[in-house]
XYZ file of C-alpha atoms in Angstrom:
581
model
C -40.972 -9.757 3.657
C -43.450 -6.887 4.115
C -43.353 -6.989 7.932
C -40.731 -4.536 9.304
C -38.574 -5.899 12.140
C -36.177 -2.953 12.647
C -36.650 0.720 11.982
C -33.984 3.423 12.207
C -35.342 6.978 12.144
C -33.252 10.144 11.603
C -30.228 8.684 13.403
C -27.444 11.220 14.052
C -24.283 10.335 15.999
C -21.290 12.472 17.002
C -17.835 11.733 18.385
C -15.723 14.022 20.535
C -12.472 15.160 18.935
C -9.756 17.686 19.698
C -11.903 20.523 18.386
C -15.266 19.497 19.830
C -17.998 17.153 18.600
C -17.895 15.864 15.002
C -20.971 14.316 13.426
C -20.178 10.871 11.950
C -23.761 9.823 11.080
C -26.290 12.357 9.788
C -30.065 11.741 9.754
C -29.887 8.115 8.626
C -33.266 6.388 8.176
C -34.081 2.904 6.893
C -36.332 -0.096 7.518
C -35.249 -3.731 7.716
C -37.998 -6.185 6.781
C -38.437 -9.635 8.280
C -36.365 -12.180 6.351
C -34.653 -9.470 4.266
C -30.934 -8.881 3.739
C -30.181 -5.175 3.643
C -26.760 -4.209 2.288
C -25.013 -1.061 3.522
C -22.158 0.037 1.259
C -19.660 2.880 1.330
C -15.993 3.727 1.783
C -14.168 3.656 5.118
C -15.349 6.590 7.214
C -18.782 6.713 5.567
C -20.555 5.785 8.837
C -21.484 2.149 8.063
C -19.913 0.546 11.144
C -20.967 3.396 13.455
C -24.578 2.848 12.365
C -24.337 -0.900 13.066
C -22.695 -0.356 16.485
C -25.478 2.093 17.363
C -28.060 -0.632 16.619
C -26.179 -2.925 19.022
C -25.666 -0.097 21.557
C -21.921 -0.745 21.482
C -20.662 2.797 20.831
C -18.003 3.918 23.357
C -19.465 5.945 26.207
C -18.060 9.375 26.990
C -16.692 10.096 23.522
C -19.848 9.350 21.505
C -23.424 10.565 21.696
C -26.701 10.120 19.839
C -27.732 13.608 18.745
C -31.133 12.614 17.358
C -33.303 9.752 16.155
C -34.446 6.388 17.451
C -33.991 2.650 16.798
C -37.109 0.496 17.059
C -37.139 -3.327 17.236
C -40.497 -5.033 16.593
C -41.564 -8.563 17.499
C -43.971 -10.698 15.440
C -46.950 -9.252 17.315
C -45.888 -5.711 16.388
C -44.770 -4.751 19.911
C -42.120 -2.032 19.768
C -38.893 -1.873 21.758
C -36.953 1.414 21.616
C -33.353 0.207 21.749
C -31.936 3.731 22.006
C -33.804 4.295 25.300
C -33.354 0.799 26.785
C -31.421 0.528 30.083
C -28.129 -1.359 29.700
C -29.329 -4.229 31.917
C -32.262 -4.903 29.555
C -30.084 -4.330 26.494
C -27.890 -7.230 27.675
C -30.915 -9.498 27.213
C -31.457 -8.204 23.654
C -27.818 -8.164 22.535
C -26.826 -11.636 21.346
C -30.336 -13.024 21.953
C -32.447 -10.975 19.527
C -29.733 -9.046 17.631
C -26.265 -10.512 17.070
C -23.222 -9.249 15.233
C -20.302 -10.691 13.252
C -17.407 -8.241 13.399
C -14.900 -7.400 10.664
C -11.737 -8.658 12.378
C -12.326 -11.948 14.228
C -8.859 -11.959 15.838
C -9.632 -8.752 17.752
C -13.209 -9.860 18.505
C -12.241 -13.197 20.063
C -10.504 -13.420 23.443
C -6.921 -14.519 22.617
C -6.388 -16.281 25.970
C -9.638 -18.278 25.965
C -10.308 -21.396 23.903
C -12.831 -20.821 21.093
C -15.340 -23.403 22.318
C -15.412 -21.966 25.819
C -16.090 -18.452 24.494
C -19.269 -19.591 22.747
C -20.280 -21.920 25.589
C -20.123 -18.895 27.916
C -22.622 -16.966 25.744
C -24.905 -20.027 25.457
C -24.873 -20.567 29.233
C -25.755 -16.905 29.887
C -28.571 -16.550 27.337
C -30.012 -20.082 27.151
C -29.176 -21.375 30.643
C -27.517 -24.586 29.395
C -25.470 -26.738 31.758
C -21.762 -27.207 30.961
C -22.037 -30.573 29.153
C -25.114 -29.547 27.189
C -23.451 -26.248 26.232
C -20.408 -28.123 24.872
C -22.548 -30.484 22.774
C -24.517 -27.532 21.444
C -21.342 -25.595 20.526
C -19.944 -28.653 18.702
C -23.199 -28.896 16.735
C -22.844 -25.201 15.833
C -19.265 -25.793 14.670
C -20.516 -28.612 12.435
C -23.240 -26.318 11.122
C -20.755 -23.593 10.124
C -18.650 -26.334 8.480
C -15.488 -26.105 10.562
C -13.315 -29.022 9.375
C -12.634 -30.487 12.848
C -15.198 -29.262 15.424
C -13.496 -30.976 18.406
C -10.129 -29.472 17.517
C -11.676 -26.012 16.940
C -13.408 -26.247 20.338
C -10.043 -26.811 22.061
C -8.099 -24.295 19.939
C -7.117 -20.738 20.800
C -7.943 -18.115 18.127
C -4.331 -17.810 16.898
C -4.313 -21.533 16.075
C -7.048 -21.133 13.426
C -6.917 -19.612 9.934
C -8.725 -16.358 9.099
C -11.662 -18.187 7.499
C -11.946 -20.607 10.443
C -11.927 -17.733 12.964
C -14.706 -16.045 11.004
C -16.739 -19.282 11.138
C -16.262 -19.346 14.940
C -17.597 -15.773 15.075
C -20.610 -16.764 12.953
C -21.268 -19.766 15.232
C -21.195 -17.414 18.228
C -23.553 -14.958 16.527
C -26.186 -17.602 15.617
C -25.852 -19.550 18.884
C -28.966 -17.946 20.383
C -30.909 -17.977 17.086
C -31.237 -14.173 16.836
C -33.954 -12.468 14.830
C -31.407 -10.052 13.274
C -27.801 -10.728 12.288
C -25.511 -7.762 11.581
C -22.438 -8.731 9.541
C -19.868 -5.914 9.497
C -17.341 -6.489 6.668
C -17.161 -10.236 7.509
C -15.196 -11.135 4.361
C -12.752 -8.213 4.053
C -9.156 -9.360 3.347
C -10.238 -13.019 3.034
C -9.350 -15.037 -0.069
C -12.041 -14.903 -2.761
C -12.645 -18.653 -2.348
C -13.032 -18.341 1.446
C -15.165 -15.231 0.935
C -17.506 -17.141 -1.375
C -17.833 -19.950 1.187
C -18.619 -17.473 4.001
C -21.272 -15.707 1.892
C -22.854 -19.054 0.995
C -22.820 -20.065 4.663
C -24.467 -16.823 5.814
C -27.219 -17.185 3.186
C -27.976 -20.781 4.170
C -28.054 -19.945 7.905
C -30.336 -16.991 7.250
C -32.803 -19.193 5.390
C -32.630 -21.953 7.996
C -33.292 -19.658 10.974
C -35.495 -17.117 9.107
C -33.196 -14.292 10.209
C -33.116 -10.759 8.906
C -29.629 -9.563 8.052
C -27.775 -6.267 7.736
C -24.664 -6.884 5.616
C -22.025 -4.131 5.599
C -19.294 -3.909 2.969
C -17.239 -1.460 0.909
C -17.549 -3.804 -2.092
C -20.720 -3.603 -4.211
C -19.794 -6.927 -5.849
C -20.068 -8.668 -2.473
C -23.290 -6.785 -1.635
C -24.799 -7.991 -4.934
C -24.092 -11.619 -3.972
C -26.094 -11.571 -0.753
C -28.507 -8.622 -0.433
C -32.113 -7.905 -1.483
C -31.838 -4.140 -1.087
C -29.011 -1.698 -0.537
C -28.341 1.734 0.889
C -25.242 3.704 -0.122
C -23.540 5.863 2.509
C -21.114 8.720 2.007
C -19.655 10.956 4.726
C -22.290 9.862 7.259
C -25.358 10.313 5.033
C -27.422 8.013 2.819
C -27.028 9.200 -0.783
C -29.072 6.458 -2.449
C -31.156 3.427 -1.492
C -33.410 0.896 -3.170
C -33.582 -2.654 -4.484
C -30.405 -4.358 -5.689
C -31.671 -4.435 -9.293
C -32.656 -0.763 -9.335
C -29.448 0.539 -7.738
C -27.136 -1.591 -9.883
C -28.926 -1.250 -13.220
C -29.811 2.419 -12.899
C -27.711 4.206 -10.245
C -28.707 7.847 -9.845
C -25.960 9.252 -7.632
C -22.430 9.796 -9.044
C -20.930 8.272 -5.876
C -22.819 5.003 -6.481
C -21.650 5.002 -10.087
C -18.077 5.419 -8.900
C -18.342 2.504 -6.454
C -19.729 0.289 -9.229
C -17.070 1.315 -11.756
C -13.915 1.060 -9.626
C -13.713 -2.751 -9.488
C -11.500 -4.276 -12.216
C -13.957 -5.514 -14.887
C -13.871 -9.189 -15.849
C -14.610 -8.805 -19.571
C -12.330 -5.949 -20.694
C -8.790 -4.708 -20.045
C -8.875 -1.012 -19.166
C -5.949 1.358 -19.461
C -6.933 2.904 -16.128
C -9.547 2.015 -13.502
C -12.224 4.682 -12.953
C -12.219 6.074 -9.393
C -15.024 7.596 -7.346
C -13.745 11.160 -7.808
C -14.130 10.785 -11.618
C -17.914 10.798 -11.250
C -19.724 14.097 -10.715
C -22.954 15.744 -11.725
C -22.806 17.893 -14.860
C -24.360 21.315 -15.331
C -28.081 21.640 -14.484
C -28.071 18.169 -12.948
C -27.509 16.421 -16.302
C -25.180 13.432 -15.911
C -21.858 13.589 -17.718
C -20.901 11.082 -20.408
C -18.560 8.780 -18.498
C -17.566 6.626 -21.479
C -14.225 8.511 -21.634
C -13.261 6.775 -18.351
C -13.443 3.295 -19.870
C -10.591 3.275 -22.359
C -9.688 -0.296 -23.321
C -6.175 -1.351 -24.324
C -6.248 -2.682 -27.919
C -5.122 -6.318 -28.205
C -2.597 -5.388 -30.924
C -0.940 -2.801 -28.653
C -0.702 -5.301 -25.825
C 0.768 -7.966 -28.122
C 3.401 -5.523 -29.428
C 4.364 -4.608 -25.837
C 4.769 -8.276 -24.961
C 6.920 -8.995 -28.009
C 9.217 -6.145 -26.921
C 9.271 -7.338 -23.265
C 10.111 -10.961 -23.954
C 12.875 -10.296 -26.496
C 15.003 -9.012 -23.599
C 17.326 -10.886 -21.281
C 15.561 -11.789 -17.966
C 16.070 -9.432 -15.015
C 15.347 -12.197 -12.457
C 15.812 -15.940 -12.957
C 14.520 -18.400 -10.357
C 15.708 -22.005 -10.567
C 14.207 -24.813 -8.445
C 13.697 -22.522 -5.451
C 12.499 -24.277 -2.271
C 11.712 -23.129 1.267
C 11.067 -25.945 3.768
C 10.218 -25.604 7.457
C 10.728 -28.342 10.086
C 7.495 -29.671 11.606
C 7.196 -30.801 15.239
C 8.912 -34.171 15.587
C 6.508 -37.018 16.454
C 7.287 -38.783 19.738
C 7.977 -42.262 18.321
C 9.418 -41.377 14.898
C 13.088 -40.805 14.169
C 12.836 -38.793 10.970
C 11.659 -35.199 11.021
C 8.845 -34.120 8.685
C 9.185 -30.929 6.632
C 6.520 -28.458 5.512
C 7.200 -27.485 1.876
C 6.090 -23.837 1.788
C 7.796 -23.332 -1.601
C 8.647 -26.464 -3.552
C 11.052 -26.365 -6.542
C 9.654 -23.235 -8.177
C 11.231 -21.929 -11.402
C 10.344 -18.859 -13.508
C 11.772 -15.724 -15.135
C 10.899 -12.046 -14.832
C 11.724 -9.650 -17.678
C 12.675 -5.941 -17.423
C 9.568 -3.725 -17.384
C 7.210 -6.674 -16.861
C 4.501 -7.038 -14.237
C 4.333 -10.712 -13.274
C 1.213 -11.587 -11.267
C 1.307 -14.243 -8.542
C -2.108 -15.528 -7.435
C -3.344 -18.163 -5.009
C -5.112 -18.702 -1.704
C -3.649 -17.899 1.723
C -1.093 -20.506 2.722
C -0.138 -21.399 -0.856
C 3.377 -19.948 -0.450
C 3.055 -16.586 -2.274
C 4.468 -14.424 0.534
C 7.197 -16.952 1.385
C 8.266 -17.019 -2.266
C 8.354 -13.224 -2.462
C 10.506 -12.938 0.657
C 12.810 -15.756 -0.430
C 13.503 -13.868 -3.684
C 14.968 -11.011 -1.619
C 16.578 -13.347 0.926
C 14.402 -11.962 3.700
C 13.848 -15.713 4.195
C 16.771 -18.025 3.490
C 15.887 -20.568 0.759
C 16.401 -24.272 1.500
C 17.549 -24.947 -2.067
C 17.670 -23.417 -5.540
C 18.982 -20.218 -7.097
C 17.773 -16.632 -7.494
C 19.732 -14.726 -10.139
C 19.349 -10.937 -10.305
C 20.955 -9.602 -13.489
C 23.024 -12.774 -13.544
C 24.225 -12.544 -9.900
C 23.270 -15.392 -7.541
C 21.709 -13.655 -4.529
C 22.112 -16.759 -2.360
C 25.911 -16.554 -2.714
C 26.197 -12.894 -1.634
C 27.751 -11.965 1.691
C 25.973 -9.632 4.101
C 27.494 -6.348 2.862
C 27.095 -7.339 -0.800
C 23.465 -8.317 -0.180
C 22.773 -4.976 1.537
C 24.086 -3.113 -1.519
C 22.052 -5.367 -3.839
C 18.836 -4.664 -1.910
C 19.018 -1.044 -3.043
C 17.770 -2.392 -6.396
C 15.209 -4.840 -4.941
C 12.375 -3.623 -2.730
C 9.160 -5.022 -1.230
C 5.834 -3.363 -0.360
C 4.216 -5.380 2.436
C 0.544 -6.261 2.881
C -0.079 -4.374 6.127
C 1.342 -0.841 5.970
C 0.623 -0.157 9.655
C 2.819 -3.016 10.906
C 5.582 -2.219 8.384
C 5.869 1.414 9.553
C 7.491 2.334 12.874
C 4.699 4.021 14.898
C 7.236 6.345 16.561
C 8.764 7.625 13.300
C 7.079 10.251 11.102
C 6.168 9.526 7.490
C 8.973 11.744 6.212
C 11.588 10.078 8.429
C 10.414 6.596 7.308
C 10.971 7.560 3.647
C 14.270 9.304 4.390
C 15.775 6.400 6.376
C 16.812 4.245 3.346
C 18.244 7.350 1.645
C 20.581 7.932 4.610
C 21.425 4.217 5.056
C 22.479 3.823 1.413
C 24.290 7.168 1.271
C 22.002 8.724 -1.362
C 21.431 11.665 0.989
C 24.372 12.905 3.035
C 22.221 14.787 5.570
C 18.619 15.199 6.697
C 18.437 18.541 4.909
C 19.510 16.902 1.659
C 17.126 14.013 2.336
C 14.132 16.326 2.793
C 14.734 17.796 -0.659
C 14.329 14.251 -2.066
C 11.421 13.160 0.181
C 9.031 16.062 -0.535
C 8.776 15.298 -4.290
C 8.226 11.599 -3.469
C 5.346 12.451 -1.117
C 3.685 14.508 -3.833
C 4.334 11.794 -6.435
C 2.312 9.256 -4.411
C -0.563 11.700 -3.831
C 0.406 13.039 -0.403
C 1.197 16.614 0.652
C 4.362 18.219 2.092
C 2.566 18.785 5.427
C 2.240 14.993 5.778
C 6.017 14.797 6.319
C 5.769 15.329 10.105
C 2.713 13.149 10.760
C 2.855 9.720 12.418
C 1.397 6.485 10.930
C -1.686 6.505 13.200
C -2.678 9.899 11.776
C -3.189 8.467 8.278
C -5.876 6.300 6.672
C -5.017 2.798 5.429
C -4.689 3.997 1.833
C -2.429 6.893 2.857
C -0.191 4.560 4.901
C 0.195 2.305 1.874
C 1.215 5.350 -0.187
C 3.948 6.098 2.387
C 5.248 2.515 2.030
C 5.237 2.874 -1.767
C 7.169 6.166 -1.516
C 9.691 4.492 0.810
C 10.179 1.632 -1.675
C 10.649 4.106 -4.555
C 13.127 6.300 -2.650
C 16.089 4.144 -3.726
C 14.925 3.995 -7.378
C 14.897 0.171 -7.436
C 14.746 -1.861 -10.622
C 12.640 -4.654 -9.081
C 9.695 -4.372 -6.630
C 7.562 -7.090 -5.035
C 4.035 -5.943 -4.071
C 2.816 -8.461 -1.489
C -1.000 -8.203 -1.176
C -0.482 -4.430 -1.065
C -4.164 -3.572 -1.783
C -6.041 -6.558 -0.292
C -7.247 -4.779 2.876
C -8.173 -1.479 1.180
C -11.620 -0.273 0.122
C -12.291 -1.064 -3.541
C -12.397 2.679 -4.267
C -9.021 3.299 -2.582
C -7.713 0.076 -4.152
C -8.495 1.455 -7.629
C -6.560 4.662 -6.842
C -3.520 2.727 -5.585
C -3.537 0.314 -8.565
C -3.674 3.226 -11.032
C -0.878 4.953 -9.144
C 1.335 1.833 -9.213
C 0.917 1.572 -12.985
C 1.742 5.270 -13.442
C 4.824 4.967 -11.223
C 5.963 1.867 -13.111
C 5.677 3.782 -16.391
C 7.538 6.832 -15.024
C 10.252 5.058 -13.003
C 10.670 2.049 -15.307
C 10.810 -0.666 -12.636
C 9.751 -4.325 -12.821
C 6.978 -5.821 -10.655
C 5.963 -9.076 -9.077
C 2.369 -8.369 -8.015
C 1.060 -10.794 -5.365
C -2.667 -11.109 -4.605
C -5.385 -13.667 -3.898
C -7.815 -11.707 -6.143
C -7.383 -12.798 -9.759
C -9.374 -9.841 -11.130
C -6.864 -7.436 -9.560
C -3.891 -9.561 -10.674
C -5.221 -9.657 -14.230
C -5.662 -5.863 -14.388
C -2.064 -5.304 -13.269
C -0.195 -8.131 -14.995
C 1.411 -9.073 -18.300
C 1.679 -12.720 -17.202
C 0.126 -14.613 -14.285
C 1.434 -17.540 -12.234
C -1.078 -19.480 -10.112
C 0.337 -21.048 -6.958
C -1.070 -23.889 -4.863
C 0.564 -25.770 -1.966
C 4.020 -24.388 -2.706
C 4.026 -25.136 -6.451
C 3.237 -23.148 -9.616
C 0.266 -25.059 -11.047
C -0.422 -22.814 -14.053
C 1.122 -19.807 -15.779
C 0.550 -17.822 -18.938
C -0.337 -14.494 -20.540
C -2.774 -12.764 -18.197
C -5.802 -12.354 -20.494
C -5.412 -15.822 -22.024
C -5.135 -17.492 -18.614
C -8.136 -15.571 -17.303
C -10.434 -16.269 -20.274
C -9.316 -19.850 -20.891
C -7.783 -21.371 -17.737
C -6.349 -24.866 -18.175
C -6.478 -26.014 -14.534
C -9.445 -26.718 -12.271
C -7.882 -24.743 -9.410
C -7.533 -21.614 -11.572
C -11.159 -22.004 -12.707
C -12.237 -22.152 -9.036
C -10.319 -18.955 -8.218
C -11.941 -17.150 -11.155
C -15.467 -18.419 -10.376
C -15.101 -17.212 -6.751
C -14.698 -13.558 -7.846
C -17.946 -11.666 -7.066
C -19.369 -10.635 -10.442
C -21.380 -7.737 -9.075
C -22.832 -4.938 -11.191
C -21.341 -3.682 -14.456
C -21.243 0.034 -15.209
C -23.344 0.785 -18.303
C -21.551 3.170 -20.682
C -23.112 5.898 -22.805
C-alpha cells in the first residue's frame, strides 16, 4: 500500500453566501494509497462531504469555487491526471469509471421514476458499451454480488419499493459497476439499523478486497471508522486537526476535538451519569492536557438499584394489554380470505411514573407503530391502553384531545414534523394556544422564551424558520414543543438516530436533565442498543411485531437471553475507548 493513487494538496473551497464568499474547506492535504481505506471523520459542517464532492468535481457551479490547491489521480504507471483542471467532457470519462461514489441518502441519489435496474444498466451502457441484454445480465450479477435478496425483483423495482438497506446496496452496485480504482463512501450507513450497518460495512470491505479498490470512507462516527479504515483524518470547521493510523489516533489522540469525538459515544462497559461532549475537551494552560477523568462519572450500582426499587413500588402510569395493530395486505386474485400484516401483535407491558423504558429493534419491527398506537395516532386493531387507569381507546374525540395534553411524541425527523412556513417560536406556541394555556400570543411568548433557553437555544431563534437551523437545533425545537404542555408521558421515536454522535450526546444529556427537572416519564425508541441502554431503566426488544425480550437495562445488555438481542448487541461498532487519567 505504499503506492499513492490520489493526492490532495492544499485544497481550499468557498461558497457564496448572503455576505460574500465563505471558506468551507481550508488547506486540506492528504494522500490515499493504493488498496488503502482512508477514513474522514468530523461533525456536520466540518467539510467532509465538500472535500469528497470536490474530488468527484460535483460541487455546484456558480455558488462554489476552488480557491487553491489541486487533486491528482495517478495510474499504476505513475502518470498524473490533474482532476481540478480537467475539462468536464474528460471528467465524465473519469467519474464512475475510475472514481465512483456512494452517497449518504440513497433515496435522493436514485431517480424515483426510473426502475433501479435500468438506472445501473444506463451507467454500464455508457461506460462499458454493453448491449441491452448483456447490461441486464451484468446488473443482475452485481445485485447478487451485493447480496440483494431477490435480484430480479430489485431490478424491476422503483426506489420507494425497497428498504433503506436495499437502496444502499443498489447504490453500491452502481458504484462498483465499472470496477473503479477509488470508491468514495459518504456516510453510507447513517440512520441505518446497526445490523444493516454492519452488513453494509462487511460488504464494502469484501468488495474492496475483491476489486483491489482504494476507498475514502466518510463518517461522523469514529466507531464506524474504526471498523473499516486503515488510517484516519479528523476534520473540524474545514481544516484537518489530526491525521494518522487508526491505532495511533485511537490509542493516543493528541487534539482535544478528537478526544471529544471518541468520548461522546455511549460506552459499552460502564453506565455514565452524563455523556462527555466535544465542548468538554480543551487544551489546558501551556498546552498541557487537562485531566478529563471528571467527565466520566459512573452511576454506582447501589444507587441505581435504590432508584429502581422506588420506581417499581408505584402504580403504573401506562398499562398496555394485548395491543395489536394489523394492516390489510393486497388480496390475492384467486383467494377469498384477506391476509393481514401484523405490525404489532398482542403486546403487553407497563410503564411506571418517572421511568425511562427503552424500546429497541430493527426497522420494520413495529416500534414506531407501537408508539403511535399508544397515543391513538394510529387506531389499534385490538387491546387496551390505560393511561392513569383511563382506557384511551374508549375516549371520544374531545376527551382524547384533552388527554393528549399529558401525552406527547418527539418524532424521528424534526424537519418533516415542523411546518416550514412557521417560525420556531410559533411552532412551540401553537399547542399553548390550542390547549388554552396561553390566552394570547403576548402571553405565549413569555412562556416560549424560557423553553427555548431550556433546550439550549437563544431568544433570537424565535423568529427563524426550520430551514435556518441545523438538524440538532431542529430536534431541540421539537423537544421544546413537546415540553410546552408539561406532559407526564413522552415517546421519543428515534429522536437522535440521524444526528452526529457529538450532537446526539448533547441531546441525550439534555433529555435526561429535562426528565429530572420536569419529572416526566419516557418511552425511548431506537435501533441502537448502546443508546437505549444509556437512557433506560428497562429495555424491551421488539421483533416482527412482538416483544421477544425485556428486562433491567444493564442486565439485559450484559447477559441477553435471546439470540436476536445478542445479534443487536454484537452489531454495535465497538470503536475506540477513551483512556482516563
